[in-house]
Tab-separated table of C-alpha atoms and ligand atoms in Angstrom:
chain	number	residue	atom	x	y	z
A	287	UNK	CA	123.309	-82.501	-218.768
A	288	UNK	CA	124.424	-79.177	-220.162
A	289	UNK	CA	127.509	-77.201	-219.360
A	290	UNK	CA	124.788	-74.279	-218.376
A	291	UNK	CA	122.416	-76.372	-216.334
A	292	UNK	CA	125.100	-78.129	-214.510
A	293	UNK	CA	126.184	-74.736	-213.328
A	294	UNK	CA	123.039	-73.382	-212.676
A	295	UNK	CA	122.337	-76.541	-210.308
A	296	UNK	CA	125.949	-76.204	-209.563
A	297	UNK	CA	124.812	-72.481	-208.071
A	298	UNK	CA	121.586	-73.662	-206.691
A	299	UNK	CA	122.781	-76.159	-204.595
A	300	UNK	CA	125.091	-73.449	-203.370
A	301	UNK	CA	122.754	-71.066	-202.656
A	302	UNK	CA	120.398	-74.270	-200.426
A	303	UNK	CA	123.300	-74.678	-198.440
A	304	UNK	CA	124.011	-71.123	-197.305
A	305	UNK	CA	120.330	-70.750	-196.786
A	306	UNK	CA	120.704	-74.369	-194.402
A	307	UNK	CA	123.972	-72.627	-192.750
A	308	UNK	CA	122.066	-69.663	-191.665
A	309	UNK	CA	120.554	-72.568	-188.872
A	310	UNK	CA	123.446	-71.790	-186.776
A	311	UNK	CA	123.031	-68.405	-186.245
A	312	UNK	CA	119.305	-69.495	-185.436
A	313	UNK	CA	120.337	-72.107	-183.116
A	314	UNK	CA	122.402	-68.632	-181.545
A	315	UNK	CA	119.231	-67.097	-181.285
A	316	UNK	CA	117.476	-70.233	-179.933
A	317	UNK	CA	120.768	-70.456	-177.266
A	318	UNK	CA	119.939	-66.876	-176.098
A	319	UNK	CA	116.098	-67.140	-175.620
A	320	UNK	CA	116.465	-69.674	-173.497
A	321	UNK	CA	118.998	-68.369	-171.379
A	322	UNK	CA	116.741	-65.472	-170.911
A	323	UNK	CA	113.565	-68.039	-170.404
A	324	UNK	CA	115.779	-69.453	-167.310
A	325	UNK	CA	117.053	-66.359	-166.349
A	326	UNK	CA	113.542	-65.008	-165.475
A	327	UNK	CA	112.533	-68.191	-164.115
A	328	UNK	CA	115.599	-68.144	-161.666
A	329	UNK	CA	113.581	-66.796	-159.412
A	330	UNK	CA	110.156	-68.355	-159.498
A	331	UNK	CA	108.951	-66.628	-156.585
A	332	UNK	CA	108.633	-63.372	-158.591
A	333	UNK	CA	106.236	-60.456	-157.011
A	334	UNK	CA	103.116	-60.912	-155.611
A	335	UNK	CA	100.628	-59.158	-158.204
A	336	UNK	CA	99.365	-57.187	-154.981
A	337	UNK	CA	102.687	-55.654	-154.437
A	338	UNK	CA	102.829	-54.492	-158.185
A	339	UNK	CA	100.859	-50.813	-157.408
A	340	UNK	CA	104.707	-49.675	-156.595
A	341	UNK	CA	105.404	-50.042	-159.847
A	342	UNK	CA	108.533	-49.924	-162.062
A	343	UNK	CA	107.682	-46.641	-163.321
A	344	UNK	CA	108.734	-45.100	-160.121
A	345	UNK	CA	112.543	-46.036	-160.938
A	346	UNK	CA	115.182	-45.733	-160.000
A	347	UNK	CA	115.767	-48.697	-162.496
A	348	UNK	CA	117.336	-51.051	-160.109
A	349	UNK	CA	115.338	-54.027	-161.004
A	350	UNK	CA	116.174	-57.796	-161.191
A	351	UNK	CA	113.914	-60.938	-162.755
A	352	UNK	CA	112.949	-61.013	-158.751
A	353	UNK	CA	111.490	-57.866	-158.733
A	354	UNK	CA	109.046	-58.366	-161.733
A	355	UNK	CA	105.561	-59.798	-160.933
A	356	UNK	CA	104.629	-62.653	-162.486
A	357	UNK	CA	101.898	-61.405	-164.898
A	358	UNK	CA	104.404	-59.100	-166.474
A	359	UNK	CA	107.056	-61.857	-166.747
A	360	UNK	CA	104.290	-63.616	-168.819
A	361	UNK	CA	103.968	-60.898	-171.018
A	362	UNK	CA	107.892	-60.575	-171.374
A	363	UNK	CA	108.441	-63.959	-171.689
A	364	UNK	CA	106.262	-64.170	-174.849
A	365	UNK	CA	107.452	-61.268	-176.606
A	366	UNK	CA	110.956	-63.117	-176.519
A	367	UNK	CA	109.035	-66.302	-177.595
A	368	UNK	CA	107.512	-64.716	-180.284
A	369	UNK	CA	110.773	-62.948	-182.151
A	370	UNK	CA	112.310	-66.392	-181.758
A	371	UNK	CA	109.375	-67.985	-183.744
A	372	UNK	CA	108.842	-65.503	-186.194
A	373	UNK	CA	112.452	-65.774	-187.023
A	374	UNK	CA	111.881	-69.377	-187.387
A	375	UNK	CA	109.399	-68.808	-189.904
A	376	UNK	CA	110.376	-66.825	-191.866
A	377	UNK	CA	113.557	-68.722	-192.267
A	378	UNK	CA	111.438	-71.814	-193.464
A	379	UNK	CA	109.720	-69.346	-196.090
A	380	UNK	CA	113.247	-68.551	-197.228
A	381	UNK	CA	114.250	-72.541	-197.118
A	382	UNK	CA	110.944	-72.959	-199.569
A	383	UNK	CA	112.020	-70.363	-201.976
A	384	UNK	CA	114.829	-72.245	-204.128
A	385	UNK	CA	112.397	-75.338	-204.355
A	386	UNK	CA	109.772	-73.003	-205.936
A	387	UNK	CA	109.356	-71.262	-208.901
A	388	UNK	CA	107.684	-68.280	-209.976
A	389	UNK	CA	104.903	-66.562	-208.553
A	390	UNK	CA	105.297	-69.375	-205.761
A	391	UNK	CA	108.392	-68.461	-205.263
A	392	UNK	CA	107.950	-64.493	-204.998
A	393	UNK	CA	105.027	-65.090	-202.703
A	394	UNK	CA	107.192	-67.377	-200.177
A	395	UNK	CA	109.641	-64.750	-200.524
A	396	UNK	CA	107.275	-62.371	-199.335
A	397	UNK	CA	106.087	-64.601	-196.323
A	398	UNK	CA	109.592	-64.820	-195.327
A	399	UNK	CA	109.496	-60.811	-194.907
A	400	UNK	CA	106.126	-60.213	-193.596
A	401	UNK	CA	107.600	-62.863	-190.731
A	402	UNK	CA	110.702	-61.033	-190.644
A	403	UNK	CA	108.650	-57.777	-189.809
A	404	UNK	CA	106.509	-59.135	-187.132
A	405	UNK	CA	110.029	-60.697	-185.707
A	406	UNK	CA	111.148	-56.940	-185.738
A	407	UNK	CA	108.140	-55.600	-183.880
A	408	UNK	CA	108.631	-58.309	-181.329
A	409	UNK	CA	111.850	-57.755	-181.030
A	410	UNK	CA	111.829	-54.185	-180.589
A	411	UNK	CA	109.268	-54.847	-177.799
A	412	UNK	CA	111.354	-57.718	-175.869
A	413	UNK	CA	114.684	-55.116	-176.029
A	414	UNK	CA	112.855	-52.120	-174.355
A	415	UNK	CA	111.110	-54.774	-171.567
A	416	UNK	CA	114.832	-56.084	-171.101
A	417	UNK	CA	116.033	-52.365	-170.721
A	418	UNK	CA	114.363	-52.287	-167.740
A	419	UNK	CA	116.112	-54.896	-165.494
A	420	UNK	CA	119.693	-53.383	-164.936
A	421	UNK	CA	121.233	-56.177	-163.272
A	422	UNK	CA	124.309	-57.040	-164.828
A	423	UNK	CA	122.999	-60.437	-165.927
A	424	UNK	CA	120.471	-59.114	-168.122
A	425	UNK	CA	122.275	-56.961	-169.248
A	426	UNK	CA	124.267	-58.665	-170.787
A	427	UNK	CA	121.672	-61.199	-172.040
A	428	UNK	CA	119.518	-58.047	-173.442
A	429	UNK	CA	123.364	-57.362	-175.285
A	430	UNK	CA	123.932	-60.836	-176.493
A	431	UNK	CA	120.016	-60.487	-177.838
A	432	UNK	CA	120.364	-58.123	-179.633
A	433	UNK	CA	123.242	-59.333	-181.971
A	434	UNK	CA	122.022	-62.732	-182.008
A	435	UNK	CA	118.788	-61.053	-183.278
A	436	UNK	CA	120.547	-58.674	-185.660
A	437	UNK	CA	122.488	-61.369	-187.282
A	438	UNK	CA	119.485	-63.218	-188.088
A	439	UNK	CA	117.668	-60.591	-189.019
A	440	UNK	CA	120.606	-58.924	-191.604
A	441	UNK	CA	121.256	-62.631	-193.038
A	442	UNK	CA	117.755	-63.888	-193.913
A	443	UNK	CA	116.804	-59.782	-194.963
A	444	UNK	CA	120.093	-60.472	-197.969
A	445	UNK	CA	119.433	-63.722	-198.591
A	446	UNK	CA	115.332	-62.916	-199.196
A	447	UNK	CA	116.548	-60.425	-201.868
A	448	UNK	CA	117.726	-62.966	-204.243
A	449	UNK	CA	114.369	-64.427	-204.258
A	450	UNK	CA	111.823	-61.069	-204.686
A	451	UNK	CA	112.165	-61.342	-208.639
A	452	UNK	CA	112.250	-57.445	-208.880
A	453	UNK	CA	113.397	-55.925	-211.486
A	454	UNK	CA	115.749	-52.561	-209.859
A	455	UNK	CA	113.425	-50.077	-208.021
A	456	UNK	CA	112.825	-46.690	-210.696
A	457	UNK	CA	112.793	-43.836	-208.872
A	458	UNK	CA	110.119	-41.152	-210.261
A	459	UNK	CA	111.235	-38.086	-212.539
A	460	UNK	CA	108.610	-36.280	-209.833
A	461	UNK	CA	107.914	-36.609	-206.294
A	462	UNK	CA	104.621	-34.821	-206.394
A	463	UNK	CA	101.952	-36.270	-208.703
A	464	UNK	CA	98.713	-34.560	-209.044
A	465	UNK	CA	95.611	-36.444	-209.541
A	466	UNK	CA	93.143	-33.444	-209.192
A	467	UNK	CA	92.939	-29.932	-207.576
A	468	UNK	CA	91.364	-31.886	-204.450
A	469	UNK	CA	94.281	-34.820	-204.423
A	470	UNK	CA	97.651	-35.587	-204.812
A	471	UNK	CA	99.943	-38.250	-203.673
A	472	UNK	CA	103.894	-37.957	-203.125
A	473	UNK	CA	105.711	-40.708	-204.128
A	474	UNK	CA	108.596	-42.927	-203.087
A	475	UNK	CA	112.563	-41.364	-204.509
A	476	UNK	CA	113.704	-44.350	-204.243
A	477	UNK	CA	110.796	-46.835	-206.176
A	478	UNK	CA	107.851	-44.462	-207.292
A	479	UNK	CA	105.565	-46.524	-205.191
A	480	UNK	CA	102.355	-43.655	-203.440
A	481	UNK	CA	103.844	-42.356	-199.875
A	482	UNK	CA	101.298	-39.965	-198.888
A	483	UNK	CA	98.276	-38.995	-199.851
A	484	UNK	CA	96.221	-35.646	-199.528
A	485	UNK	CA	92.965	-34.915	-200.120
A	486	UNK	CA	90.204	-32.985	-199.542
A	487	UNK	CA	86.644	-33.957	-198.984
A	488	UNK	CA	84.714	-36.135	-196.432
A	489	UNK	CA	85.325	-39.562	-194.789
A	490	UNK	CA	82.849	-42.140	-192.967
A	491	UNK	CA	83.938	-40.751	-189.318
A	492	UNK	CA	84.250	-36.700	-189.942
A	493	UNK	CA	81.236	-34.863	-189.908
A	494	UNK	CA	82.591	-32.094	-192.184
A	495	UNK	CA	85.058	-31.777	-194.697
A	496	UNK	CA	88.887	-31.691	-194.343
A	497	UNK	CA	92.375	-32.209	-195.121
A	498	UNK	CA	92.800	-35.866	-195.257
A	499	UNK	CA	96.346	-37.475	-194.591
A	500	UNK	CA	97.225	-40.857	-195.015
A	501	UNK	CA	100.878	-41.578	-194.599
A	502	UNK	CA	103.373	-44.310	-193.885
A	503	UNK	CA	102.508	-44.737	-189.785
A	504	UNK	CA	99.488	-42.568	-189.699
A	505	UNK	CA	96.055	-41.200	-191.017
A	506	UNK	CA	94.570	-37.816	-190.078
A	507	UNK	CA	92.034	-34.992	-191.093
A	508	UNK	CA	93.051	-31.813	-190.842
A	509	UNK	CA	90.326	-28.778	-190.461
A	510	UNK	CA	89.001	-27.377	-193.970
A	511	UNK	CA	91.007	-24.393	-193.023
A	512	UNK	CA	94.201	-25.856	-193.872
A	513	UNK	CA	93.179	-26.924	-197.801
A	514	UNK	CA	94.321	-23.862	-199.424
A	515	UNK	CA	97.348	-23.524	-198.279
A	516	UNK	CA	98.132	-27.315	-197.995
A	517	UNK	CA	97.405	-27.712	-201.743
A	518	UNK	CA	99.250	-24.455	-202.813
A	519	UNK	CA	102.246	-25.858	-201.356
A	520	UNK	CA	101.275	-29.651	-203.223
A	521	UNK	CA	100.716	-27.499	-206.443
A	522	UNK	CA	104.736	-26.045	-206.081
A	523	UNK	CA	105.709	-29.385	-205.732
A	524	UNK	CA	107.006	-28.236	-202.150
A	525	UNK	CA	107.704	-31.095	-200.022
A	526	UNK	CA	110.087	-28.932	-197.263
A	527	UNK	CA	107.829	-26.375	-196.811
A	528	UNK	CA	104.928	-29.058	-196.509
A	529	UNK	CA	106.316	-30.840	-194.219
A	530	UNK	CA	106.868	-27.408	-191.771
A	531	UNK	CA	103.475	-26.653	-192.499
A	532	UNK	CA	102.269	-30.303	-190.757
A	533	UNK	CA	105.192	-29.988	-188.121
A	534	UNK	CA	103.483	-26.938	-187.281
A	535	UNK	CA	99.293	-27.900	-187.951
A	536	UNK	CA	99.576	-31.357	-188.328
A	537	UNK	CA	101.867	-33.086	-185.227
A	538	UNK	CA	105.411	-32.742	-184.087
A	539	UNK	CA	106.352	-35.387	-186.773
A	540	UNK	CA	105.474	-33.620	-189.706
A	541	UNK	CA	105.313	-35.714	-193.395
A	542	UNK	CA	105.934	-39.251	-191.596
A	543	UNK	CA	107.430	-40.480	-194.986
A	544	UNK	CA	109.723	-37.474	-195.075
A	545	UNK	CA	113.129	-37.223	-194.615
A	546	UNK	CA	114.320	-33.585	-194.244
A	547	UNK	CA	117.985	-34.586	-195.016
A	548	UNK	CA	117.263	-36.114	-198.125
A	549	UNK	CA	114.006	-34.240	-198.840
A	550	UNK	CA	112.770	-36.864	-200.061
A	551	UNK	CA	109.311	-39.099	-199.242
A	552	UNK	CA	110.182	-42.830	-199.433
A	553	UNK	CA	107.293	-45.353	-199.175
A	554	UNK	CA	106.714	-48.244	-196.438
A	555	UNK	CA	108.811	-50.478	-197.796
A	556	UNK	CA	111.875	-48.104	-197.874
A	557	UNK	CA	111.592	-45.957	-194.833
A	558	UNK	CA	112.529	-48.885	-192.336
A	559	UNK	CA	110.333	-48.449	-189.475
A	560	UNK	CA	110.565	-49.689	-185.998
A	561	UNK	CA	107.755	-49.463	-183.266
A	562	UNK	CA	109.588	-48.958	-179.810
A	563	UNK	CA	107.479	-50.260	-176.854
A	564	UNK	CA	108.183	-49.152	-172.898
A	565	UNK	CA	107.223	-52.071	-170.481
A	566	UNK	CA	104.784	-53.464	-173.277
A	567	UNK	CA	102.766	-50.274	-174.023
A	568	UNK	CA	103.289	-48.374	-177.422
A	569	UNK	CA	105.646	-45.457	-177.319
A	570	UNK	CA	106.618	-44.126	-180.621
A	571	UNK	CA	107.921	-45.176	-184.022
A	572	UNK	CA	111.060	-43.972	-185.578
A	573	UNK	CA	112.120	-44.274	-189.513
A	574	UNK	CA	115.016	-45.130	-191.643
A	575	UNK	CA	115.489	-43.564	-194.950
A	576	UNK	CA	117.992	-45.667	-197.077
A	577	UNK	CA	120.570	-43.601	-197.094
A	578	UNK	CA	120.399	-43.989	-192.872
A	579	UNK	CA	118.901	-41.050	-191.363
A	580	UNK	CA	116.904	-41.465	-188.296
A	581	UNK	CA	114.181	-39.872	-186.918
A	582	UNK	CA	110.986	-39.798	-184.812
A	583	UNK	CA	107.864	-40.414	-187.225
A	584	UNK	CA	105.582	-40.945	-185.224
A	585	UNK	CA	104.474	-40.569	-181.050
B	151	ZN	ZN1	109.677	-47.251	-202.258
B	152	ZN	ZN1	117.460	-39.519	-195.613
């Protein structure tokens, strides 16, 4: 064998066996669940479902495993089970991608994330039901959690990078690109990839025409009124005074794929979202831009 291809196997097997050490911070994870599996089975009585009318949204938040009826224990209990799993998986995409070449490769790759993201969303649902109990036990599982989770999370997330094939991201010379008077689509500053799109005309579930958004986190029409000065403001290549205009017209939230620090849009892929459920029931969604700035982008 070759100086070259000795090193390159030299490198490969390097990179197999960091991939096979990121197991212990799995087995972490693994420790943690379960800990927090016995620590809501501690007390197996739970609540009667009957008793569950006075509910936990009452607070005060003084509530203990005890105090949680069973059916919502379920529920809580398999949000934990899921991030655990997902994390699971989508290391064993990442242990497939050195073995594979390729497209094969990129596409386990790309398993290993779309895992990684439904690991997130479970995640970020299991942390706000563990807010809830304020006992100091689970608090500090809810703590210990969260970094086991984290760690995972950051090591597989660097580790998956090697394996995407992509050539560096171009960001566009434009963020506004025009397709026609009626449409126009603001692209990613960091990759160039379409954000947002406008346009104006008619879809399957409006009677009339409108302003139609479709954005990162959410779709919406806006009324006909709002095309003229909606496209003006497209046409200037006027993303900060857009995204007023929809703060104002549109919802709270504005652009969803805007940040106003960097005025830039960035597309799904680079604004870092994360879904934040209270007790199991959708609350809002907020967004990172890469440079780290956090806001509310959708509720
Ligand atoms: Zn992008
Ligand atoms: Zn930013």
């Amino acid at each position: 064998m070759g100086e070259f291809l000795s090193k390159l196997k030299e490198e490969q097997e390097k990179l197999e066996e960091q991939i096979w050490r990121i197991r212990d911070d799995i087995s972490t994870l693994e420790q943690v669940k379960d800990k927090i599996l016995n620590y809501f089975n501690s007390d197996n009585a739970g609540r009667s479902e009957s008793a569950e009318n006075s509910s936990i949204l009452d607070g005060p938040l003084y509530y203990s495993a005890d105090k949680v009826e069973n059916t919502t224990k379920r529920m809580w209990v398999k949000d934990i089970k899921e991030t655990y799993y997902m994390i699971v998986s989508a290391w064993q995409m990442l242990n497939a991608c050195p073995r594979n070449e390729g497209k094969k490769r990129i596409e386990k790759a790309k398993s290993c994330i779309k895992f990684l993201r439904i690991a997130e969303s479970a995640f970020g649902q299991s942390a706000s039901e563990l807010e809830i109990l304020t006992d100091d036990e689970a608090k500090k599982l809810n703590k210990a959690w969260a970094d086991a989770f984290q760690k995972c999370k950051a090591i597989i997330n660097e580790a998956v990078d090697i394996f995407m094939g992509k050539e560096k991201p171009v960001p566009p010379k434009v963020n506004v690109k025009k397709i026609n008077d009626n449409n126009f689509q603001l692209l990613c500053g960091v990759c160039g990839a379409v954000a947002v799109e406008f346009s104006v005309g008619k879809t399957w579930y409006h009677q009339n025409p409108g302003v139609l958004y479709t954005g990162i986190v959410k779709s919406t029409a806006l009324h006909i009124n709002h095309a003229e000065s909606i496209m003006k403001l497209l046409e200037a290549h006027n993303i900060a005074e857009l995204h007023k205009y929809l703060h104002e017209y549109m919802c709270y939230e504005g652009i969803d794929a805007y940040c106003p620090k960097c005025n830039k849009v960035y597309c799904s892929e680079h604004y870092r979202t994360r879904e934040v459920w209270d007790e199991g029931f959708y609350d809002c969604t907020y967004g990172w831009c890469p440079e780290g700035h956090k806001r509310m982008i959708d509720d």
